[in-house]
Short mmCIF file of C-alpha atoms (C1' of nucleotides) in Angstrom, two decimals:
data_model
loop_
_atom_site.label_atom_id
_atom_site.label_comp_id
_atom_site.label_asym_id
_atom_site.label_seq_id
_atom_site.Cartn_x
_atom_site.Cartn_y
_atom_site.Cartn_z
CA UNK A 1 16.09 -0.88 32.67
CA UNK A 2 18.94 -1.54 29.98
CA UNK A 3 17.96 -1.65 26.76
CA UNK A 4 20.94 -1.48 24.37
CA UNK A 5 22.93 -4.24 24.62
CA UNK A 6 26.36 -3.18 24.61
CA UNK A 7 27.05 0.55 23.37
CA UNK A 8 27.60 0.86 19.13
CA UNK A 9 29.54 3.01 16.37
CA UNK A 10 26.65 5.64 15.81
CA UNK A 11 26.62 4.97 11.90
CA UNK A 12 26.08 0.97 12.95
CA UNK A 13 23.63 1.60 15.16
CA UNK A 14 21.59 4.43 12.67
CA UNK A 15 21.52 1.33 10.22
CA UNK A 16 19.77 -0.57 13.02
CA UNK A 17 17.58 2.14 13.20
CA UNK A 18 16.98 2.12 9.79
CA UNK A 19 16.54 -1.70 8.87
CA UNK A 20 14.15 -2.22 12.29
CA UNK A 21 11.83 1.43 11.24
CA UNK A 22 11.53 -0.26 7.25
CA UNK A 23 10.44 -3.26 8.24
CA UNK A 24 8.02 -1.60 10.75
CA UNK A 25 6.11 0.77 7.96
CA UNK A 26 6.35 -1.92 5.57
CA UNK A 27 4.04 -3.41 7.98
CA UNK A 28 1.75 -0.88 9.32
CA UNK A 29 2.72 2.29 7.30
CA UNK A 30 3.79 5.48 8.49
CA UNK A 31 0.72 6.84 10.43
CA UNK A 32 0.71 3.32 11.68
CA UNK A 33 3.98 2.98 13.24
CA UNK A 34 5.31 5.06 16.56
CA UNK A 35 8.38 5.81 17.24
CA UNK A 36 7.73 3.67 20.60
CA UNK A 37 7.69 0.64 18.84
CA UNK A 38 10.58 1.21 16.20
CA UNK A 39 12.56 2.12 19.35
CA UNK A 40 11.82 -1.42 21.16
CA UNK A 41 11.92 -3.59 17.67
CA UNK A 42 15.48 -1.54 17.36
CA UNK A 43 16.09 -2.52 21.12
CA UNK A 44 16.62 1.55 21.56
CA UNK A 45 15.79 3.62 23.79
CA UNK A 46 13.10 6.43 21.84
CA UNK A 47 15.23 9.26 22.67
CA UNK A 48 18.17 7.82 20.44
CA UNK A 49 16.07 7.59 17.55
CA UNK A 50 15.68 11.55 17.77
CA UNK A 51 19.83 11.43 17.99
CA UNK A 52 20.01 10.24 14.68
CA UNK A 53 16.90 11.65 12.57
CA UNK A 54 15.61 15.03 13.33
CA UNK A 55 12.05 14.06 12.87
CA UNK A 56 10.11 10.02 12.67
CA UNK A 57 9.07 12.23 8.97
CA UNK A 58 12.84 12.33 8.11
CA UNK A 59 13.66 8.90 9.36
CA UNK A 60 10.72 7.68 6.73
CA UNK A 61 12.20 9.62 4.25
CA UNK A 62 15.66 8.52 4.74
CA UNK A 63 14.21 5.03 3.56
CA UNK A 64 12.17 6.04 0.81
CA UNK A 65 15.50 7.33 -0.25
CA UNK A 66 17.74 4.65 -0.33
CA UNK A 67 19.13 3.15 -3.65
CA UNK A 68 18.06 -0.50 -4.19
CA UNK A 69 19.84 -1.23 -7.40
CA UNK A 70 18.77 -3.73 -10.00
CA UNK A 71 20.92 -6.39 -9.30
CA UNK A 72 22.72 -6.85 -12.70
CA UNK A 73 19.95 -7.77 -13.90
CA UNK A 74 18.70 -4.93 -16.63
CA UNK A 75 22.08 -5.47 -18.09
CA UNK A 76 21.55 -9.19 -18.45
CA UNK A 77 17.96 -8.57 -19.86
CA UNK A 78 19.81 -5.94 -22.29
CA UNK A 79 22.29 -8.64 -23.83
CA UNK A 80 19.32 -11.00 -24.14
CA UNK A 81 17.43 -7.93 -25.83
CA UNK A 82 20.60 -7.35 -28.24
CA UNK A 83 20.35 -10.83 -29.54
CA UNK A 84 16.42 -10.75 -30.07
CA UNK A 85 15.51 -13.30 -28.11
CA UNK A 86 12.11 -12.32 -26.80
CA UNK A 87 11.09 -15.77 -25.25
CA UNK A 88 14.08 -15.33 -22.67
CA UNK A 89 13.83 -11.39 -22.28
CA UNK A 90 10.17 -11.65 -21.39
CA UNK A 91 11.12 -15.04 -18.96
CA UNK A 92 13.99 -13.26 -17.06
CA UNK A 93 11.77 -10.43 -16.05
CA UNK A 94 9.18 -12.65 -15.25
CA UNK A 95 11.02 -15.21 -12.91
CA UNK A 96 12.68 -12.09 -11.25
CA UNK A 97 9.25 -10.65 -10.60
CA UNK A 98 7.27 -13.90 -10.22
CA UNK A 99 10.26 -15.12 -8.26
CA UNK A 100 9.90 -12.90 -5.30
CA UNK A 101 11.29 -9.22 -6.20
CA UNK A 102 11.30 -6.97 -4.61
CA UNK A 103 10.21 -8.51 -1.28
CA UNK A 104 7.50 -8.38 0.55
CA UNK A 105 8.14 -5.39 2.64
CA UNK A 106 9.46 -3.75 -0.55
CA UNK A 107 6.32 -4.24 -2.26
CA UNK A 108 4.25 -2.84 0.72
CA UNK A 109 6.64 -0.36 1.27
CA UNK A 110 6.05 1.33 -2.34
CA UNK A 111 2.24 0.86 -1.85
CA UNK A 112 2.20 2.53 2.13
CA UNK A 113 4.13 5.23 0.28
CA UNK A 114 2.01 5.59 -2.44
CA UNK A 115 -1.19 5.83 -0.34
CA UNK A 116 -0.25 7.89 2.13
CA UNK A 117 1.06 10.27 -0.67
CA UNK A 118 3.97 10.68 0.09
CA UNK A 119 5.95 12.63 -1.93
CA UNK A 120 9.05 10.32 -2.84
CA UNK A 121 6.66 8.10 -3.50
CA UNK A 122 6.66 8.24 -7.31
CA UNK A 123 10.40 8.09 -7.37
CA UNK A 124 10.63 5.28 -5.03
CA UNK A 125 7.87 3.18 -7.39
CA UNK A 126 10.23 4.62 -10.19
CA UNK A 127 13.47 3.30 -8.98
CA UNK A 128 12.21 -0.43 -7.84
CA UNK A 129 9.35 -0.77 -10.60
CA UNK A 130 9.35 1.27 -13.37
CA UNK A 131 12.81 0.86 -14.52
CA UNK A 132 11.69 -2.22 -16.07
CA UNK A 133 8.87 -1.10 -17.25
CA UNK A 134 10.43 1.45 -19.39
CA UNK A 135 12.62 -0.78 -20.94
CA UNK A 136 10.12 -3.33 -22.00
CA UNK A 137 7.85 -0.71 -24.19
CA UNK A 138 11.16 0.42 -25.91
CA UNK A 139 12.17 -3.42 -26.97
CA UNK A 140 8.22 -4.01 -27.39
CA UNK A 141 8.43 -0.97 -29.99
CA UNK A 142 12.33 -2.53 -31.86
CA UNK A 143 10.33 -5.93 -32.37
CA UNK A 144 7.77 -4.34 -34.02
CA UNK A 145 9.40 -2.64 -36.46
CA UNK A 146 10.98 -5.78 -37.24
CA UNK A 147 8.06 -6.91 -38.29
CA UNK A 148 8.41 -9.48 -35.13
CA UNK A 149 5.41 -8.18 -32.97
CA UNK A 150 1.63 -6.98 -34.34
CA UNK A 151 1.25 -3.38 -34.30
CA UNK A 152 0.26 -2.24 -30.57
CA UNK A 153 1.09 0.44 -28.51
CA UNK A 154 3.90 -0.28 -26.81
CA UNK A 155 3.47 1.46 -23.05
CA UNK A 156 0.41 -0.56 -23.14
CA UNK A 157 1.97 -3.68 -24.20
CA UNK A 158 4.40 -3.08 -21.72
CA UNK A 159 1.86 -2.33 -18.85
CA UNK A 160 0.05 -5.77 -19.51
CA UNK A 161 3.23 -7.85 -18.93
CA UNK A 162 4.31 -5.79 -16.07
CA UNK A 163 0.09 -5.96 -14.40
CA UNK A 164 0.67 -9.39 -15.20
CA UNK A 165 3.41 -9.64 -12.97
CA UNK A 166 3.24 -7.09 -10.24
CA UNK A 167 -0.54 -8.50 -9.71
CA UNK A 168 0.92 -11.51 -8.99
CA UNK A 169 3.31 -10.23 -6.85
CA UNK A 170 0.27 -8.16 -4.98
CA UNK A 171 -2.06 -11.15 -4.62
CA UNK A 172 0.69 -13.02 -2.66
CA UNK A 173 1.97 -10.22 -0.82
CA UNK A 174 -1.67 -8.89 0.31
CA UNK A 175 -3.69 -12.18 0.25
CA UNK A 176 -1.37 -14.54 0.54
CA UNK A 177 -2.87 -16.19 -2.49
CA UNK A 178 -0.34 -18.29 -3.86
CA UNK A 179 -0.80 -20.48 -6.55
CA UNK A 180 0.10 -24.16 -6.17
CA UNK A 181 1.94 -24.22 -9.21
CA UNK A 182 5.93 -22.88 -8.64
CA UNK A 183 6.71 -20.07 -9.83
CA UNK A 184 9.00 -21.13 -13.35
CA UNK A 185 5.45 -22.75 -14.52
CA UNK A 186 3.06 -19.50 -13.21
CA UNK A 187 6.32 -17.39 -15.17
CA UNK A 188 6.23 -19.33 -18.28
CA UNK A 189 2.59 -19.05 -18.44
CA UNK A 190 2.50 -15.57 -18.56
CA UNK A 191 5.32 -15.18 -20.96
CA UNK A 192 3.06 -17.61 -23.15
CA UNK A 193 0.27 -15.70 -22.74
CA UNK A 194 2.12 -12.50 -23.75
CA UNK A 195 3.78 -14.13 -26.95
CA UNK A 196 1.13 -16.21 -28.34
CA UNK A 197 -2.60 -15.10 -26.28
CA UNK A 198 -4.65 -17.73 -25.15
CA UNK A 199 -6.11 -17.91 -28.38
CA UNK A 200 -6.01 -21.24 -31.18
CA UNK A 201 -5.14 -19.40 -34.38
CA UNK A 202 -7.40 -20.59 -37.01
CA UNK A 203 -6.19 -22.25 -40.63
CA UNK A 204 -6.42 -18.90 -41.79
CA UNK A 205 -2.91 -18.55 -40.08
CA UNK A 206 -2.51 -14.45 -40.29
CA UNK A 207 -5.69 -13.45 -39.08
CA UNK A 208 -5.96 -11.31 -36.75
CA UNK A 209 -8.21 -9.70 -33.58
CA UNK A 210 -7.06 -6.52 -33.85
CA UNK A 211 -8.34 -5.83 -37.46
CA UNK A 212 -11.42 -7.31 -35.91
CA UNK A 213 -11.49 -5.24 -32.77
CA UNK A 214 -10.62 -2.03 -34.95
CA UNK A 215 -13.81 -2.46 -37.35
CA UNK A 216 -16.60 -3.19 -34.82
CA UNK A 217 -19.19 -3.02 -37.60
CA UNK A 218 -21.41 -6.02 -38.10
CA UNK A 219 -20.30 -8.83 -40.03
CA UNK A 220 -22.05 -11.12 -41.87
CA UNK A 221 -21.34 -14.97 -41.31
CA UNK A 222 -18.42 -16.61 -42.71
CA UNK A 223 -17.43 -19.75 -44.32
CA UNK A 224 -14.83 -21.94 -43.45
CA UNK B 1 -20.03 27.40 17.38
CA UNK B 2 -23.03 25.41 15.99
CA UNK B 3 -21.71 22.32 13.46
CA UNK B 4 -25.04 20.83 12.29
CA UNK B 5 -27.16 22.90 10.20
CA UNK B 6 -30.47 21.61 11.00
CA UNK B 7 -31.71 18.22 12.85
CA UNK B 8 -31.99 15.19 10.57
CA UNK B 9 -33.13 12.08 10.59
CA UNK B 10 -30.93 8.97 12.53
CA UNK B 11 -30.18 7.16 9.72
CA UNK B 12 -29.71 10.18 7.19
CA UNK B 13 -27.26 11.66 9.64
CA UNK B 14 -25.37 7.69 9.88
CA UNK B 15 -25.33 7.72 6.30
CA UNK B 16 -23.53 11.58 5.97
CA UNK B 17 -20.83 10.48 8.50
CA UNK B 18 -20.39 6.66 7.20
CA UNK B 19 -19.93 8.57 3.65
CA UNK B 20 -17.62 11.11 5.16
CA UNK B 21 -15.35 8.79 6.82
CA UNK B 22 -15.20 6.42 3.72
CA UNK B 23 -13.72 9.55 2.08
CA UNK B 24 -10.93 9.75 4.31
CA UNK B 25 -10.23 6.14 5.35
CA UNK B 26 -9.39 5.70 1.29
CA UNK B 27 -7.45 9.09 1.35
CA UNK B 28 -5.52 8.34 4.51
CA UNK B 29 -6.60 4.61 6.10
CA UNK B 30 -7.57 3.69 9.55
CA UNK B 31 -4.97 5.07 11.17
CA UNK B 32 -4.35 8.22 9.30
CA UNK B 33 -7.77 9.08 9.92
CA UNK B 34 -8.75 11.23 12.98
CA UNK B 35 -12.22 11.00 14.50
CA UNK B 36 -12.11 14.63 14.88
CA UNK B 37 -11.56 15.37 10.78
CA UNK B 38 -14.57 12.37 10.14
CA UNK B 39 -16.87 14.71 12.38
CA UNK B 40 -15.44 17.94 10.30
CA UNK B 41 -16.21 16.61 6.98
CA UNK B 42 -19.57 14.93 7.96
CA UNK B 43 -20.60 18.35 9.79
CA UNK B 44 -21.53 17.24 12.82
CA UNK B 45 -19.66 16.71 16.28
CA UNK B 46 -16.91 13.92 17.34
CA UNK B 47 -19.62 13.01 19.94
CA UNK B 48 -22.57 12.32 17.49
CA UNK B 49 -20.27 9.17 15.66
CA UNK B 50 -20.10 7.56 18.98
CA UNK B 51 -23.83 8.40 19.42
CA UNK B 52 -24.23 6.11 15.89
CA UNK B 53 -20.94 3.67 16.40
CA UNK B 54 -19.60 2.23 19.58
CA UNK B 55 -16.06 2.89 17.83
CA UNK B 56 -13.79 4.37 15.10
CA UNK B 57 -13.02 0.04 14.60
CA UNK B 58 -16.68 -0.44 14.38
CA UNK B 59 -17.35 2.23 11.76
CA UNK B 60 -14.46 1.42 9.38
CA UNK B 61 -16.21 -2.59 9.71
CA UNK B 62 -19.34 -0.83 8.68
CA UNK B 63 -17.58 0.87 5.78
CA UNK B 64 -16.02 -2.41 4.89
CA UNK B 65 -19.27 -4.47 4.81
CA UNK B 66 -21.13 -2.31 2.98
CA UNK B 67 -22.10 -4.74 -0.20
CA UNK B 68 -21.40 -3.24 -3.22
CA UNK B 69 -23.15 -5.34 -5.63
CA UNK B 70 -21.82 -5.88 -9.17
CA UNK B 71 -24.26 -3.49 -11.13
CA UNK B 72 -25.90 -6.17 -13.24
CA UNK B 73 -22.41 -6.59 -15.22
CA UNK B 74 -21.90 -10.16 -14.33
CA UNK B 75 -24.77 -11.55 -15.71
CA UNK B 76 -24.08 -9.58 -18.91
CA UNK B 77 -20.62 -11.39 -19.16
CA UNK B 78 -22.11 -14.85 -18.41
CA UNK B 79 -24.64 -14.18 -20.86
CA UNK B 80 -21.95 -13.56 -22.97
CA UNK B 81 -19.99 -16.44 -21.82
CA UNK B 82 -23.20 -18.86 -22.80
CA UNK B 83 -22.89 -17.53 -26.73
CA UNK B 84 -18.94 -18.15 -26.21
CA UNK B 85 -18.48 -14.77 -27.61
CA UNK B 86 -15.12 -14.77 -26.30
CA UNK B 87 -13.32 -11.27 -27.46
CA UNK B 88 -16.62 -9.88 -25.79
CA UNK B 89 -16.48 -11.37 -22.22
CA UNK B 90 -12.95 -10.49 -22.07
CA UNK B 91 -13.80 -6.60 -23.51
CA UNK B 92 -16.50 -6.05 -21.43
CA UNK B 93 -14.90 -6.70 -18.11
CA UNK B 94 -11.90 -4.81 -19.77
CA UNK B 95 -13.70 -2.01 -20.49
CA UNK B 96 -15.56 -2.20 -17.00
CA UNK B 97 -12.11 -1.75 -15.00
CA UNK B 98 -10.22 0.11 -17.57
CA UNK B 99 -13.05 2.72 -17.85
CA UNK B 100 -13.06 3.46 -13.97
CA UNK B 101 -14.36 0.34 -11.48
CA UNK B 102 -14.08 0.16 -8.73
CA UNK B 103 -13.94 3.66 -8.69
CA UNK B 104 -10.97 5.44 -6.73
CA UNK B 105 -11.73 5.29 -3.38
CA UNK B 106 -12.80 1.84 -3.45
CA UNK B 107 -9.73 0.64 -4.81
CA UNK B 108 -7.89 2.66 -2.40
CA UNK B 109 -9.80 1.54 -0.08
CA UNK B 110 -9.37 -2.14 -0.84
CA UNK B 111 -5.70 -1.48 -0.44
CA UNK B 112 -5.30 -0.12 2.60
CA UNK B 113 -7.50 -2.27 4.43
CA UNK B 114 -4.85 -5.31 2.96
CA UNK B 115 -1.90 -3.43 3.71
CA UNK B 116 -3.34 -2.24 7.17
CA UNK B 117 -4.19 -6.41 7.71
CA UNK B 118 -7.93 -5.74 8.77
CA UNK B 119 -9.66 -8.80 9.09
CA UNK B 120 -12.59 -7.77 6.77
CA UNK B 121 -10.04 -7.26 3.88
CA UNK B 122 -10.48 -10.44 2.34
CA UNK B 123 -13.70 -10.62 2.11
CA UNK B 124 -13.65 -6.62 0.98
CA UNK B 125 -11.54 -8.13 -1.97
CA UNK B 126 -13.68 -10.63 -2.70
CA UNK B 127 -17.12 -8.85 -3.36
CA UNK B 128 -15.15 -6.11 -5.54
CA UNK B 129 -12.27 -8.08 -7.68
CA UNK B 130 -12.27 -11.19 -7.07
CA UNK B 131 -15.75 -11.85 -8.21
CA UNK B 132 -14.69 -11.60 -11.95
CA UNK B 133 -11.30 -13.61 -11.66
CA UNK B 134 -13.24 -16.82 -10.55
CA UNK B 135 -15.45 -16.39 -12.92
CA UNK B 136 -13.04 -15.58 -15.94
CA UNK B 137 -11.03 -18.98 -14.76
CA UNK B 138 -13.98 -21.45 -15.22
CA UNK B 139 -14.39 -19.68 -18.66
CA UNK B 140 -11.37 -20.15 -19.50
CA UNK B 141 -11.18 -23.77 -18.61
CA UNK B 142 -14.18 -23.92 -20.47
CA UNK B 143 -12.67 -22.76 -24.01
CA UNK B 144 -9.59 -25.03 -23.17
CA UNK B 145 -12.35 -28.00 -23.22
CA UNK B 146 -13.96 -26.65 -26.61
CA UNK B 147 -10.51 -26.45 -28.36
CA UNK B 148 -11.15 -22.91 -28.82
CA UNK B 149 -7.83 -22.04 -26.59
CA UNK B 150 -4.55 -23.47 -26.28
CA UNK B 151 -4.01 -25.56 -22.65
CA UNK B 152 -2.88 -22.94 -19.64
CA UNK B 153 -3.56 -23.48 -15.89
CA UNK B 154 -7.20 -21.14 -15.76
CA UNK B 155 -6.28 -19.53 -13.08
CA UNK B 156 -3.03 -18.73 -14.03
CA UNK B 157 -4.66 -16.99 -17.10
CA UNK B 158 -7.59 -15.40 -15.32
CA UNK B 159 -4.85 -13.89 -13.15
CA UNK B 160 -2.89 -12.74 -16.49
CA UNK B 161 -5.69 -10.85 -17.35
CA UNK B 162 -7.34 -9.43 -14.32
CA UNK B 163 -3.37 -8.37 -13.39
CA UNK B 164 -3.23 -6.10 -16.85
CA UNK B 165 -6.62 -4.51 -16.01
CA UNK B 166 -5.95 -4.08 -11.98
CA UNK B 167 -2.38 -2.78 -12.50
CA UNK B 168 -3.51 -0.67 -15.12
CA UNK B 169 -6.01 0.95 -12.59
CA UNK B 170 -3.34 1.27 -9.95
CA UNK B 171 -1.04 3.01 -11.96
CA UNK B 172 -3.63 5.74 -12.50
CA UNK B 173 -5.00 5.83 -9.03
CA UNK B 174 -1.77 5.45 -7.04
CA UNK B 175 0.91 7.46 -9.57
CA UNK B 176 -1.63 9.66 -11.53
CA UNK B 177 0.27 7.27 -14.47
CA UNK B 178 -2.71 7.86 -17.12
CA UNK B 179 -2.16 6.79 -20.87
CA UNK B 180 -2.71 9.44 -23.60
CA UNK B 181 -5.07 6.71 -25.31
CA UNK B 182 -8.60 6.70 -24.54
CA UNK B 183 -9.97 3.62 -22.28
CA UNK B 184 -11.84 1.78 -25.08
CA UNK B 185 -8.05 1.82 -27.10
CA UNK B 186 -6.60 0.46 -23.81
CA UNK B 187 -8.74 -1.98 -22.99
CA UNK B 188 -9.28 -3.12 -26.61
CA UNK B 189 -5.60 -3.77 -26.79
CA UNK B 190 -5.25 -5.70 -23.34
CA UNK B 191 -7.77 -8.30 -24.93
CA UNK B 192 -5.99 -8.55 -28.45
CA UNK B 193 -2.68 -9.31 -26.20
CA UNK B 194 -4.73 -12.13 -24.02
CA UNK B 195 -6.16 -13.43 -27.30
CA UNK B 196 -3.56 -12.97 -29.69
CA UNK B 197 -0.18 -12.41 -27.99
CA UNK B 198 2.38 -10.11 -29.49
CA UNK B 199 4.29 -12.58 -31.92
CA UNK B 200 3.48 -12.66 -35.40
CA UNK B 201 2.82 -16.39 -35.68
CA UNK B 202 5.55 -17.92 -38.24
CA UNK B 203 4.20 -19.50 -41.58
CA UNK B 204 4.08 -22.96 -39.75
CA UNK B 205 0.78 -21.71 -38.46
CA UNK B 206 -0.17 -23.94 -35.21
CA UNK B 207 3.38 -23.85 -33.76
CA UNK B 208 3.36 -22.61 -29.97
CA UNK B 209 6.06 -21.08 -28.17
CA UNK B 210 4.36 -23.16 -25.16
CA UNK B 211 5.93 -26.08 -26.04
CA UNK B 212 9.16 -24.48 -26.62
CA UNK B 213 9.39 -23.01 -23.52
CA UNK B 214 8.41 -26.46 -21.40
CA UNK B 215 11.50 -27.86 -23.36
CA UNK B 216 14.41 -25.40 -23.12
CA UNK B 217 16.86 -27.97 -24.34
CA UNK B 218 19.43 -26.26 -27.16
CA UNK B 219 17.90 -26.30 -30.56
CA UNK B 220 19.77 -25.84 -33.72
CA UNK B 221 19.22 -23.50 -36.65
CA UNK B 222 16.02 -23.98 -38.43
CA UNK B 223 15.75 -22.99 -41.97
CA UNK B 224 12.50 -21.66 -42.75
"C1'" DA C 1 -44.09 15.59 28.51
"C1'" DC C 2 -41.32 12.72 26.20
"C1'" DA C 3 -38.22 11.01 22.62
"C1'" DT C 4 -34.60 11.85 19.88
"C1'" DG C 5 -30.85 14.57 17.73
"C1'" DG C 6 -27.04 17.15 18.95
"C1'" DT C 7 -22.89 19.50 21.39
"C1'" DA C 8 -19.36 21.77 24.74
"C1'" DA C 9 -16.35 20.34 27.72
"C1'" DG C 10 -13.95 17.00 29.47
"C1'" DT C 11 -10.98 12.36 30.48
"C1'" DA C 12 -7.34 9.05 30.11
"C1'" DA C 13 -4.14 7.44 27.28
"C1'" DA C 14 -1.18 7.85 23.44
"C1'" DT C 15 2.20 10.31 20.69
"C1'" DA C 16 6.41 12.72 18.79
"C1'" DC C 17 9.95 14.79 20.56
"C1'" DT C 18 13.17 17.23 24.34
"C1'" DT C 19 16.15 17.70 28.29
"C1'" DA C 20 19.43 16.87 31.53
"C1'" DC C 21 21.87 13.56 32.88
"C1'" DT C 22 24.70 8.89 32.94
"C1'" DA C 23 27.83 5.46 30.92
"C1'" DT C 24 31.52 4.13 28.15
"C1'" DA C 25 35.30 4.42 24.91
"C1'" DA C 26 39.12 7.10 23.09
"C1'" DT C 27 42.91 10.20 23.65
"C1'" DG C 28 47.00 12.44 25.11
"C1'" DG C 29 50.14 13.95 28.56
"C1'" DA C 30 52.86 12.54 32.41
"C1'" DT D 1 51.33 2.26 31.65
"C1'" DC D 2 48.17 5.15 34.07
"C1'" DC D 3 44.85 8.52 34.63
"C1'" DA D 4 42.31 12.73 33.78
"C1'" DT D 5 39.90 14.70 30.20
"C1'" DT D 6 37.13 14.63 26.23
"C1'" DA D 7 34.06 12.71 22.90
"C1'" DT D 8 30.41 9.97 21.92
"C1'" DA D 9 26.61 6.67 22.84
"C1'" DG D 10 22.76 6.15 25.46
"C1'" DT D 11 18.59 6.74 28.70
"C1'" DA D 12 14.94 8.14 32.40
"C1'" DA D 13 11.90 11.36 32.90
"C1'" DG D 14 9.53 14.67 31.11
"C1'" DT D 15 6.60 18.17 27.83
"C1'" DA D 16 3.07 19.67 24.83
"C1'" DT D 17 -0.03 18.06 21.92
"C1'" DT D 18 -3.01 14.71 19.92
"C1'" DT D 19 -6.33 11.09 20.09
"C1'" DA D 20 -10.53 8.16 20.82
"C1'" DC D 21 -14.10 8.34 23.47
"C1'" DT D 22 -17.46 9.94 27.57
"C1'" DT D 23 -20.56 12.83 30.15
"C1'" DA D 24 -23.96 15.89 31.30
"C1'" DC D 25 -26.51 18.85 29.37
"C1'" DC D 26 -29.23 21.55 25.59
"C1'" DA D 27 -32.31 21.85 21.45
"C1'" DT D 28 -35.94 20.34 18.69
"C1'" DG D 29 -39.72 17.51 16.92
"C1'" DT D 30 -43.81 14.72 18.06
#
DNA sequence: ACATGGTAAGTAAATACTTACTATAATGGA
DNA sequence: TCCATTATAGTAAGTATTTACTTACCATGT
């Protein structure tokens, strides 16, 4: 019985391939998925697959190793960073993220890979991930010495906001547990949360937690 | 070539093998996982797990509905909770997840049974993570009553947090990504953030960026 | 003697991949 | 322009191995 349609440029019909086999180990990971199935979701016969990839192994790995650039948008978070303004820096990261990138199979994609160990796995988190990351604890560590942020570490710092994020991200993809609120107020939120903490600062204006969490010896009661 | 050393008890034996394949369903998932290497590790024949489970399905279910009871730590946070000690009930559970649980394999686990869409994975996520988040949201909206913090959507907080602390643990199970600083630094500085923020609050005291964000209309120059 | 724990050998189906062939499009000479 | 040849795309049928699971029997404890 015919399965291909109508006969294909081989480099048109390898991106077929590819783009049907992704969205298949996105969804069931690479011990999960034969080479059966990509072939029918690709509308392939299995013998063409082996045509254009030695192995299913190389096939996965042709994936793990495509470039999926930032769209523009470290560059626009770097201008924003340039002019200090750490409300928007923090919010254009977070709508990206919060908004839906990477997508869905993306985001399962990097955690498949990571499970199953593969071994691009760590560059494939690095490239879609922790790009962003990077960046944040080196503008985290500038605003502190401008006396603009308290004095924290700033890879931790930076791996709060980005947990923050990406466990959003996770929840949805993996749970489907959206919130009801849209996504500029759950973005906002966490930016607030990151600038300001949940925390009423009392009259005493400067003080602050982590002198307190520093010195856990006993203290006596105050007065206010 | 003999497997078992020596005859055991039923249930001693069900254990080994339900302990065995737990192992390698976190290290591989379901369908990494061959019945043959379960029977290896355990020590025993491929026949004896179908003598103790009508299926490999029917195992991994056990696996997944195994309760793993908080040990005792919730009541020590909502004990907590009652005194309002709130830099506590945020450090303990910080220091509970930063500081290794769920350990490993159970948050590998927990992720491939979501990414592998096994029916039980829900509920898997519930007993282990999710436990904490409700209750960290009703706390929240708690302190928001008592004035103590400033007015955010609970959940969207108790998300904030639990996504620092959970991402933090992925990093280090998934990408070997561990911080040079020990746990109780870590987790110590995730609460300051949650409290606190990272701005240094101007001299105007009670001003929030919350209500600058809400209102991103153009401001002009303040002199301060 | 019986109950229970345990396995060697096997089955049927699944799996990644190969082979030998067919079908179709492109090319170049007449 | 036509047609034979060549190049390339594609598949049916198959192979060797893997896989979950079964069967008929053996070994051991009570």
């Amino acid at each position: 019985m015919r399965l291909a349609q109508k006969r294909i440029a081989g480099p048109v019909r390898k991106a077929k391939i590819i783009q049907s086999a992704a969205s298949l180990f996105a969804k069931k990971g690479f011990s999960g998925t034969k080479t059966r199935e990509i072939a029918q979701r690709a509308g392939v016969s299995e013998a063409l697959i082996f045509k254009h990839f030695p192995s299913k192994e190389d096939l996965y790995a042709a994936i793990l190793a495509k470039e999926s650039p930032v769209p523009g948008l470290l560059s626009k978070v770097k201008s924003l960073a340039g002019e200090q303004k750490d409300v928007e820096v923090f919010s254009v990261i977070a709508r990206t993220v919060v908004g839906g990138a990477p997508d869905s199979d993306l985001m399962r994609l990097i955690l498949f890979s990571a499970l199953e160990n593969h071994e691009m796995s760590d560059m494939f988190f690095h490239n879609h991930i922790r790009v962003f990351y990077d960046f944040l604890a080196g503008y985290i560590q500038q605003r502190i010495d401008d006396g603009a942020f308290q004095p924290v570490q700033p890879l931790i710092a930076a791996r709060a906001f980005m947990g923050m994020l990406i466990y959003h991200r996770l929840l949805t993809v993996l749970f489907q547990a959206q919130l009801p609120q849209p996504a500029e107020d759950i973005s906002q939120t966490f930016v607030n949360i990151m600038m300001n903490g949940l925390k009423i600062p009392s009259p005493e204006g400067a003080f602050r937690m982590s002198d307190q969490i520093k010195k856990p010896r006993k203290r006596t009661a105050r007065k206010v």
